[in-house]
Amino acid sequence: MTRRALLGLGLTMTLVASATLAAGCGDGAGKDSGSGGSAPLVGVDYPRSDTDFWNSYIRYVPTFANELGVDLKTTNSQNDIANLISNAQTFMSQGVKGVVMAPQDTAAIAPTLQQLAAKKIPVVTIDTRPDSGEVAMVIRADNRAYGTKACKFLGTKLGGKGKVVMLQGGLDSINGRDRTEAFHECMRADYPGVTVFGEATDWKADVAASKLQTRFASDPDIKGIYMQSSFALSGTLQILKQRGLQVPASDPKHVFVVSNDGIPEELADIGKDLIDATVSQPADLYARYGLEYVKAAIDGKTFQPGPTDHHSTIIQVREGLLEDQLPAPLVTKDGAPVAGEPTLKFDDRSLWGNTA
């Protein structure tokens, strides 16, 4: 299958259960209900609903649950680990057979994972990987690759020199750490003439906007911005507009911007020359495979490291912990290679953001 084809999974697809997961469809309606014949009851905690990326994920979950024959109980922890712990307790009291979650604080979730394991309730985490604790599978893309792709894009566009701002996510999250560390390492190794200003934001849009504004005040010659998530998109565009920096890439004043999510707004902004690139996280595949793997775990199935039949790779992160790393392409205006690596054009219909 071509790279475009493997990324073209969306809501319009007909879901065929993979041979690797052997998860057949049942009679469940994917509804928020505990009833339903042989359909397993799965608790899905949505990590937040204040970003377009996570709202897209939330819309995908019931669709795939319906196609897989899974009944749902859903909660929303709103980026608060205390809420997630409480929600997990609720799931246990409701008799769920498995849980899908995306813990944003990847250290503090460990005791809750231990409780679920003690009750023989398998857990699949999507987007994030717990620092410790037992889960049946982690569903992520390679977040270090996100930081490396952003680095190579900005390093190439800036000709290896200049100043860039990295609006970091929360460093209590494995995602924030992976993206930050990989970006720094790539810049130091490949573009030592680029100065990187790392700004911690805790995934908060107002914090990101305030720190970017302050950085421009002290360093008005900033030439690149890496947003580790689309949470910072609106504030960044507003600041660039206020400073008269929303100009074509051919203009010497242009500030190159690369984001990370692949939401519809980012793709549209690339087409309008408001930002230059993004890394497309697979919101649709997080929903699909989170549910497929938890259903497989409920059925007692296990997996081994290696390539899958859905064009990803399962790696062993540590003893007893496996991670299915899904593809996440760099998206640009023209779809041309950057630093020798392929990209997808912003209007490519294989991108979930163009079919959401």
Tab-separated table of C-alpha atoms in Angstrom:
chain	number	residue	atom	x	y	z
A	1	MET	CA	0.000	0.000	0.000
A	2	THR	CA	1.286	3.482	-0.791
A	3	ARG	CA	2.086	6.007	1.898
A	4	ARG	CA	-0.880	8.097	0.825
A	5	ALA	CA	-3.217	5.145	1.016
A	6	LEU	CA	-2.199	4.201	4.530
A	7	LEU	CA	-2.915	7.756	5.686
A	8	GLY	CA	-6.261	7.906	3.963
A	9	LEU	CA	-8.338	6.304	6.684
A	10	GLY	CA	-11.243	8.473	7.786
A	11	LEU	CA	-14.859	8.441	8.717
A	12	THR	CA	-16.001	7.519	5.229
A	13	MET	CA	-14.027	4.287	5.168
A	14	THR	CA	-15.565	0.855	5.627
A	15	LEU	CA	-13.882	-0.527	8.705
A	16	VAL	CA	-12.445	-3.980	8.171
A	17	ALA	CA	-11.126	-5.544	11.345
A	18	SER	CA	-7.448	-6.359	10.926
A	19	ALA	CA	-6.069	-9.886	11.034
A	20	THR	CA	-3.535	-8.759	13.582
A	21	LEU	CA	-6.203	-7.642	16.029
A	22	ALA	CA	-8.826	-10.210	14.996
A	23	ALA	CA	-11.505	-7.955	16.448
A	24	GLY	CA	-14.843	-8.864	14.872
A	25	CYS	CA	-17.947	-6.706	14.899
A	26	GLY	CA	-20.745	-7.503	17.342
A	27	ASP	CA	-24.230	-6.214	17.926
A	28	GLY	CA	-23.376	-3.232	20.148
A	29	ALA	CA	-24.601	0.157	19.013
A	30	GLY	CA	-21.597	2.074	20.330
A	31	LYS	CA	-23.991	4.020	22.525
A	32	ASP	CA	-23.338	5.477	25.952
A	33	SER	CA	-25.004	2.532	27.651
A	34	GLY	CA	-24.174	-0.512	29.713
A	35	SER	CA	-26.651	-2.781	27.956
A	36	GLY	CA	-26.213	-4.617	24.729
A	37	GLY	CA	-25.842	-8.364	24.472
A	38	SER	CA	-22.313	-9.582	23.838
A	39	ALA	CA	-20.897	-6.146	23.095
A	40	PRO	CA	-18.143	-5.362	25.624
A	41	LEU	CA	-18.601	-2.246	27.728
A	42	VAL	CA	-15.577	0.045	27.362
A	43	GLY	CA	-14.864	3.228	29.275
A	44	VAL	CA	-13.280	5.989	27.188
A	45	ASP	CA	-11.958	9.074	28.938
A	46	TYR	CA	-11.562	12.063	26.668
A	47	PRO	CA	-8.545	14.068	27.860
A	48	ARG	CA	-9.928	17.500	27.005
A	49	SER	CA	-12.405	19.280	24.744
A	50	ASP	CA	-10.809	22.697	24.351
A	51	THR	CA	-8.816	21.974	21.171
A	52	ASP	CA	-9.906	21.124	17.644
A	53	PHE	CA	-7.685	18.051	17.630
A	54	TRP	CA	-9.297	16.467	20.672
A	55	ASN	CA	-12.780	17.480	19.598
A	56	SER	CA	-12.109	15.641	16.333
A	57	TYR	CA	-10.986	12.575	18.273
A	58	ILE	CA	-14.149	12.757	20.374
A	59	ARG	CA	-16.279	12.721	17.222
A	60	TYR	CA	-14.457	9.681	15.823
A	61	VAL	CA	-14.777	7.466	18.916
A	62	PRO	CA	-18.522	6.630	18.759
A	63	THR	CA	-18.313	6.024	15.015
A	64	PHE	CA	-15.622	3.371	15.387
A	65	ALA	CA	-17.255	1.959	18.526
A	66	ASN	CA	-20.432	1.432	16.513
A	67	GLU	CA	-18.564	-0.321	13.699
A	68	LEU	CA	-16.566	-2.504	16.092
A	69	GLY	CA	-19.552	-3.484	18.204
A	70	VAL	CA	-18.435	-1.805	21.428
A	71	ASP	CA	-20.685	-0.196	24.036
A	72	LEU	CA	-19.332	2.999	25.561
A	73	LYS	CA	-19.200	4.832	28.839
A	74	THR	CA	-17.467	8.181	28.310
A	75	THR	CA	-16.024	10.851	30.569
A	76	ASN	CA	-13.907	13.964	30.029
A	77	SER	CA	-11.036	14.696	32.409
A	78	GLN	CA	-10.453	18.211	31.009
A	79	ASN	CA	-6.652	18.036	31.259
A	80	ASP	CA	-6.850	17.395	35.027
A	81	ILE	CA	-5.221	14.262	36.447
A	82	ALA	CA	-7.508	14.359	39.502
A	83	ASN	CA	-10.503	14.205	37.185
A	84	LEU	CA	-9.004	11.292	35.273
A	85	ILE	CA	-8.384	9.333	38.478
A	86	SER	CA	-11.964	9.975	39.580
A	87	ASN	CA	-13.312	9.017	36.157
A	88	ALA	CA	-11.388	5.753	36.244
A	89	GLN	CA	-12.978	4.976	39.625
A	90	THR	CA	-16.380	5.636	38.071
A	91	PHE	CA	-15.605	3.262	35.202
A	92	MET	CA	-14.690	0.528	37.659
A	93	SER	CA	-17.953	1.008	39.541
A	94	GLN	CA	-19.871	0.799	36.257
A	95	GLY	CA	-18.400	-2.598	35.409
A	96	VAL	CA	-16.463	-1.701	32.283
A	97	LYS	CA	-14.404	-4.485	30.737
A	98	GLY	CA	-11.672	-2.204	29.391
A	99	VAL	CA	-10.560	1.439	29.448
A	100	VAL	CA	-9.121	3.783	26.830
A	101	MET	CA	-7.491	6.934	28.163
A	102	ALA	CA	-4.964	9.626	27.243
A	103	PRO	CA	-3.302	10.669	30.531
A	104	GLN	CA	-1.766	14.108	30.149
A	105	ASP	CA	0.253	13.719	33.355
A	106	THR	CA	2.059	10.519	32.451
A	107	ALA	CA	3.639	9.981	35.884
A	108	ALA	CA	0.675	10.542	38.202
A	109	ILE	CA	-1.545	7.977	36.480
A	110	ALA	CA	0.541	4.992	37.672
A	111	PRO	CA	-1.443	4.129	40.857
A	112	THR	CA	-4.707	4.169	38.893
A	113	LEU	CA	-3.237	1.809	36.308
A	114	GLN	CA	-2.257	-0.523	39.126
A	115	GLN	CA	-5.839	-0.481	40.450
A	116	LEU	CA	-7.262	-1.298	37.033
A	117	ALA	CA	-4.737	-4.095	36.524
A	118	ALA	CA	-5.652	-5.582	39.898
A	119	LYS	CA	-9.267	-5.762	38.733
A	120	LYS	CA	-8.203	-7.383	35.436
A	121	ILE	CA	-9.460	-4.372	33.443
A	122	PRO	CA	-7.121	-3.842	30.460
A	123	VAL	CA	-6.118	-0.290	29.598
A	124	VAL	CA	-5.049	1.172	26.273
A	125	THR	CA	-3.541	4.642	26.271
A	126	ILE	CA	-3.699	6.783	23.178
A	127	ASP	CA	-1.474	9.749	22.330
A	128	THR	CA	0.522	9.445	25.568
A	129	ARG	CA	2.602	6.739	27.206
A	130	PRO	CA	2.555	6.290	30.997
A	131	ASP	CA	5.912	6.634	32.706
A	132	SER	CA	5.182	3.447	34.658
A	133	GLY	CA	2.336	1.005	35.116
A	134	GLU	CA	0.731	-1.749	33.085
A	135	VAL	CA	-1.222	-1.155	29.874
A	136	ALA	CA	-2.257	-3.542	27.119
A	137	MET	CA	-1.005	-1.217	24.358
A	138	VAL	CA	0.056	2.363	23.776
A	139	ILE	CA	-1.256	3.996	20.587
A	140	ARG	CA	0.912	6.920	19.523
A	141	ALA	CA	2.806	8.309	16.626
A	142	ASP	CA	6.554	8.809	17.033
A	143	ASN	CA	6.601	12.077	18.952
A	144	ARG	CA	10.360	12.405	18.695
A	145	ALA	CA	9.891	12.379	14.935
A	146	TYR	CA	7.498	15.332	15.344
A	147	GLY	CA	10.256	17.424	16.877
A	148	THR	CA	12.814	16.280	14.316
A	149	LYS	CA	10.532	17.048	11.355
A	150	ALA	CA	9.794	20.526	12.712
A	151	CYS	CA	13.514	21.118	13.261
A	152	LYS	CA	14.482	20.061	9.760
A	153	PHE	CA	11.737	22.174	8.219
A	154	LEU	CA	12.718	25.343	10.089
A	155	GLY	CA	16.460	24.680	9.830
A	156	THR	CA	16.167	24.256	6.060
A	157	LYS	CA	13.932	27.290	5.523
A	158	LEU	CA	16.192	29.500	7.644
A	159	GLY	CA	19.333	28.326	5.879
A	160	GLY	CA	20.757	27.070	9.151
A	161	LYS	CA	20.876	30.411	10.966
A	162	GLY	CA	18.579	32.746	12.891
A	163	LYS	CA	16.327	32.622	15.940
A	164	VAL	CA	13.350	30.357	16.520
A	165	VAL	CA	10.809	30.017	19.316
A	166	MET	CA	9.565	26.595	20.401
A	167	LEU	CA	6.197	26.791	22.174
A	168	GLN	CA	6.519	23.640	24.252
A	169	GLY	CA	3.664	21.582	25.586
A	170	GLY	CA	3.579	20.305	29.154
A	171	LEU	CA	6.848	18.719	30.213
A	172	ASP	CA	4.945	16.474	32.627
A	173	SER	CA	3.798	14.706	29.448
A	174	ILE	CA	5.941	12.247	27.501
A	175	ASN	CA	4.750	14.031	24.355
A	176	GLY	CA	6.037	17.408	25.478
A	177	ARG	CA	9.352	15.898	26.518
A	178	ASP	CA	9.794	13.868	23.322
A	179	ARG	CA	9.037	16.779	20.996
A	180	THR	CA	11.199	19.196	22.972
A	181	GLU	CA	14.214	16.921	23.320
A	182	ALA	CA	14.176	15.841	19.673
A	183	PHE	CA	13.858	19.421	18.412
A	184	HIS	CA	16.805	20.576	20.545
A	185	GLU	CA	18.960	17.578	19.614
A	186	CYS	CA	18.310	18.022	15.900
A	187	MET	CA	19.071	21.747	16.004
A	188	ARG	CA	22.313	21.218	17.910
A	189	ALA	CA	23.459	18.468	15.549
A	190	ASP	CA	22.308	19.782	12.161
A	191	TYR	CA	21.748	23.535	12.526
A	192	PRO	CA	24.120	24.884	15.191
A	193	GLY	CA	23.716	28.397	13.780
A	194	VAL	CA	20.052	28.468	14.876
A	195	THR	CA	19.271	29.852	18.334
A	196	VAL	CA	16.289	28.135	20.001
A	197	PHE	CA	14.180	29.807	22.678
A	198	GLY	CA	12.136	27.138	24.466
A	199	GLU	CA	8.977	28.458	26.100
A	200	ALA	CA	7.063	26.146	28.467
A	201	THR	CA	3.292	26.571	28.066
A	202	ASP	CA	1.644	23.560	29.772
A	203	TRP	CA	-0.462	23.209	26.596
A	204	LYS	CA	-2.262	26.475	27.459
A	205	ALA	CA	-3.108	28.908	24.673
A	206	ASP	CA	-3.035	32.045	26.819
A	207	VAL	CA	0.372	31.144	28.262
A	208	ALA	CA	1.745	30.463	24.782
A	209	ALA	CA	0.495	33.802	23.428
A	210	SER	CA	1.885	35.740	26.395
A	211	LYS	CA	5.313	34.128	26.173
A	212	LEU	CA	5.514	34.569	22.408
A	213	GLN	CA	4.601	38.245	22.747
A	214	THR	CA	7.296	38.702	25.395
A	215	ARG	CA	9.884	36.895	23.276
A	216	PHE	CA	9.173	39.113	20.256
A	217	ALA	CA	9.593	42.185	22.480
A	218	SER	CA	13.093	41.077	23.484
A	219	ASP	CA	14.031	39.450	20.155
A	220	PRO	CA	12.117	41.116	17.304
A	221	ASP	CA	14.250	39.284	14.739
A	222	ILE	CA	12.611	35.890	15.413
A	223	LYS	CA	12.415	33.995	12.112
A	224	GLY	CA	10.797	30.702	13.053
A	225	ILE	CA	8.146	29.297	15.408
A	226	TYR	CA	7.498	25.664	16.313
A	227	MET	CA	4.130	25.126	18.006
A	228	GLN	CA	4.055	21.692	19.616
A	229	SER	CA	0.275	21.644	19.219
A	230	SER	CA	-2.438	23.638	17.487
A	231	PHE	CA	-3.489	25.004	20.897
A	232	ALA	CA	-1.135	27.917	20.153
A	233	LEU	CA	-2.374	28.579	16.614
A	234	SER	CA	-4.840	31.418	17.146
A	235	GLY	CA	-2.610	33.429	19.470
A	236	THR	CA	0.427	33.007	17.257
A	237	LEU	CA	-1.401	34.219	14.156
A	238	GLN	CA	-2.798	37.195	16.035
A	239	ILE	CA	0.664	38.243	17.238
A	240	LEU	CA	2.182	37.887	13.759
A	241	LYS	CA	-0.634	39.987	12.317
A	242	GLN	CA	-0.225	42.682	14.966
A	243	ARG	CA	3.476	42.920	14.203
A	244	GLY	CA	2.982	43.101	10.445
A	245	LEU	CA	4.694	39.765	9.897
A	246	GLN	CA	1.973	37.947	7.965
A	247	VAL	CA	3.786	38.273	4.665
A	248	PRO	CA	4.622	35.748	1.912
A	249	ALA	CA	7.529	33.383	2.402
A	250	SER	CA	9.429	35.283	-0.285
A	251	ASP	CA	9.399	38.433	1.879
A	252	PRO	CA	12.491	38.803	4.129
A	253	LYS	CA	10.184	39.646	7.051
A	254	HIS	CA	8.412	36.284	6.855
A	255	VAL	CA	8.405	34.166	10.007
A	256	PHE	CA	8.245	30.459	9.216
A	257	VAL	CA	5.688	28.620	11.355
A	258	VAL	CA	5.336	24.859	11.765
A	259	SER	CA	2.595	23.377	13.920
A	260	ASN	CA	1.657	19.919	15.158
A	261	ASP	CA	-1.784	18.277	14.860
A	262	GLY	CA	-3.129	18.443	11.304
A	263	ILE	CA	-6.522	19.919	12.206
A	264	PRO	CA	-8.637	21.384	9.368
A	265	GLU	CA	-7.797	24.959	10.402
A	266	GLU	CA	-4.064	24.309	10.145
A	267	LEU	CA	-4.424	22.815	6.674
A	268	ALA	CA	-6.517	25.791	5.559
A	269	ASP	CA	-3.957	28.205	7.041
A	270	ILE	CA	-1.163	26.522	5.090
A	271	GLY	CA	-3.182	27.073	1.924
A	272	LYS	CA	-3.617	30.754	2.843
A	273	ASP	CA	0.125	31.174	3.580
A	274	LEU	CA	-0.620	31.969	7.231
A	275	ILE	CA	1.538	29.094	8.469
A	276	ASP	CA	4.027	26.993	6.540
A	277	ALA	CA	3.721	23.396	7.745
A	278	THR	CA	2.250	21.016	10.281
A	279	VAL	CA	2.746	17.434	11.400
A	280	SER	CA	-0.539	15.561	11.037
A	281	GLN	CA	-1.366	13.490	14.130
A	282	PRO	CA	-3.811	10.695	13.271
A	283	ALA	CA	-6.876	11.609	15.361
A	284	ASP	CA	-8.976	9.107	13.428
A	285	LEU	CA	-6.523	6.245	13.898
A	286	TYR	CA	-6.124	6.993	17.600
A	287	ALA	CA	-9.869	6.424	17.969
A	288	ARG	CA	-9.945	3.341	15.770
A	289	TYR	CA	-6.969	1.466	17.168
A	290	GLY	CA	-7.570	2.515	20.761
A	291	LEU	CA	-10.883	0.662	20.578
A	292	GLU	CA	-9.547	-2.249	18.502
A	293	TYR	CA	-6.705	-2.932	20.915
A	294	VAL	CA	-8.837	-2.672	24.049
A	295	LYS	CA	-11.385	-5.044	22.536
A	296	ALA	CA	-8.574	-7.437	21.644
A	297	ALA	CA	-7.210	-7.211	25.202
A	298	ILE	CA	-10.657	-7.982	26.640
A	299	ASP	CA	-10.630	-11.094	24.435
A	300	GLY	CA	-7.247	-12.095	25.854
A	301	LYS	CA	-5.166	-11.388	22.746
A	302	THR	CA	-1.531	-10.307	23.036
A	303	PHE	CA	0.968	-8.847	20.569
A	304	GLN	CA	4.652	-8.823	19.722
A	305	PRO	CA	7.025	-6.097	18.477
A	306	GLY	CA	7.269	-5.718	14.709
A	307	PRO	CA	5.383	-4.404	11.683
A	308	THR	CA	1.586	-4.557	11.724
A	309	ASP	CA	-0.853	-5.187	8.908
A	310	HIS	CA	-2.107	-1.599	9.242
A	311	HIS	CA	1.254	-0.154	8.155
A	312	SER	CA	2.679	0.851	11.491
A	313	THR	CA	5.301	-0.651	13.788
A	314	ILE	CA	4.903	-2.018	17.291
A	315	ILE	CA	7.959	-1.308	19.429
A	316	GLN	CA	8.849	-2.492	22.916
A	317	VAL	CA	9.346	0.610	25.013
A	318	ARG	CA	10.340	-1.302	28.134
A	319	GLU	CA	9.771	-4.768	29.546
A	320	GLY	CA	6.082	-5.556	29.235
A	321	LEU	CA	5.117	-2.315	27.476
A	322	LEU	CA	4.373	-2.176	23.752
A	323	GLU	CA	3.634	0.884	21.630
A	324	ASP	CA	2.022	0.906	18.186
A	325	GLN	CA	3.579	3.867	16.396
A	326	LEU	CA	1.223	5.166	13.711
A	327	PRO	CA	2.380	7.289	10.744
A	328	ALA	CA	2.258	11.099	11.008
A	329	PRO	CA	3.384	13.009	7.885
A	330	LEU	CA	4.775	16.509	7.565
A	331	VAL	CA	2.338	18.668	5.567
A	332	THR	CA	3.425	21.667	3.458
A	333	LYS	CA	2.025	24.060	0.879
A	334	ASP	CA	3.540	22.345	-2.156
A	335	GLY	CA	4.111	18.804	-0.878
A	336	ALA	CA	7.784	19.005	-1.866
A	337	PRO	CA	10.464	17.099	0.075
A	338	VAL	CA	12.188	18.942	2.915
A	339	ALA	CA	15.733	17.984	3.888
A	340	GLY	CA	15.323	14.878	1.762
A	341	GLU	CA	12.154	13.759	3.560
A	342	PRO	CA	8.772	13.493	1.803
A	343	THR	CA	5.841	15.716	2.736
A	344	LEU	CA	2.165	15.768	1.826
A	345	LYS	CA	0.441	18.702	0.150
A	346	PHE	CA	-1.980	20.583	2.408
A	347	ASP	CA	-5.057	19.691	0.342
A	348	ASP	CA	-4.274	15.969	0.057
A	349	ARG	CA	-7.509	14.072	0.660
A	350	SER	CA	-5.654	11.303	2.474
A	351	LEU	CA	-5.235	13.652	5.460
A	352	TRP	CA	-7.928	13.200	8.092
A	353	GLY	CA	-8.086	16.975	8.520
A	354	ASN	CA	-9.430	17.265	4.984
A	355	THR	CA	-12.255	14.784	5.604
A	356	ALA	CA	-13.204	15.524	9.226
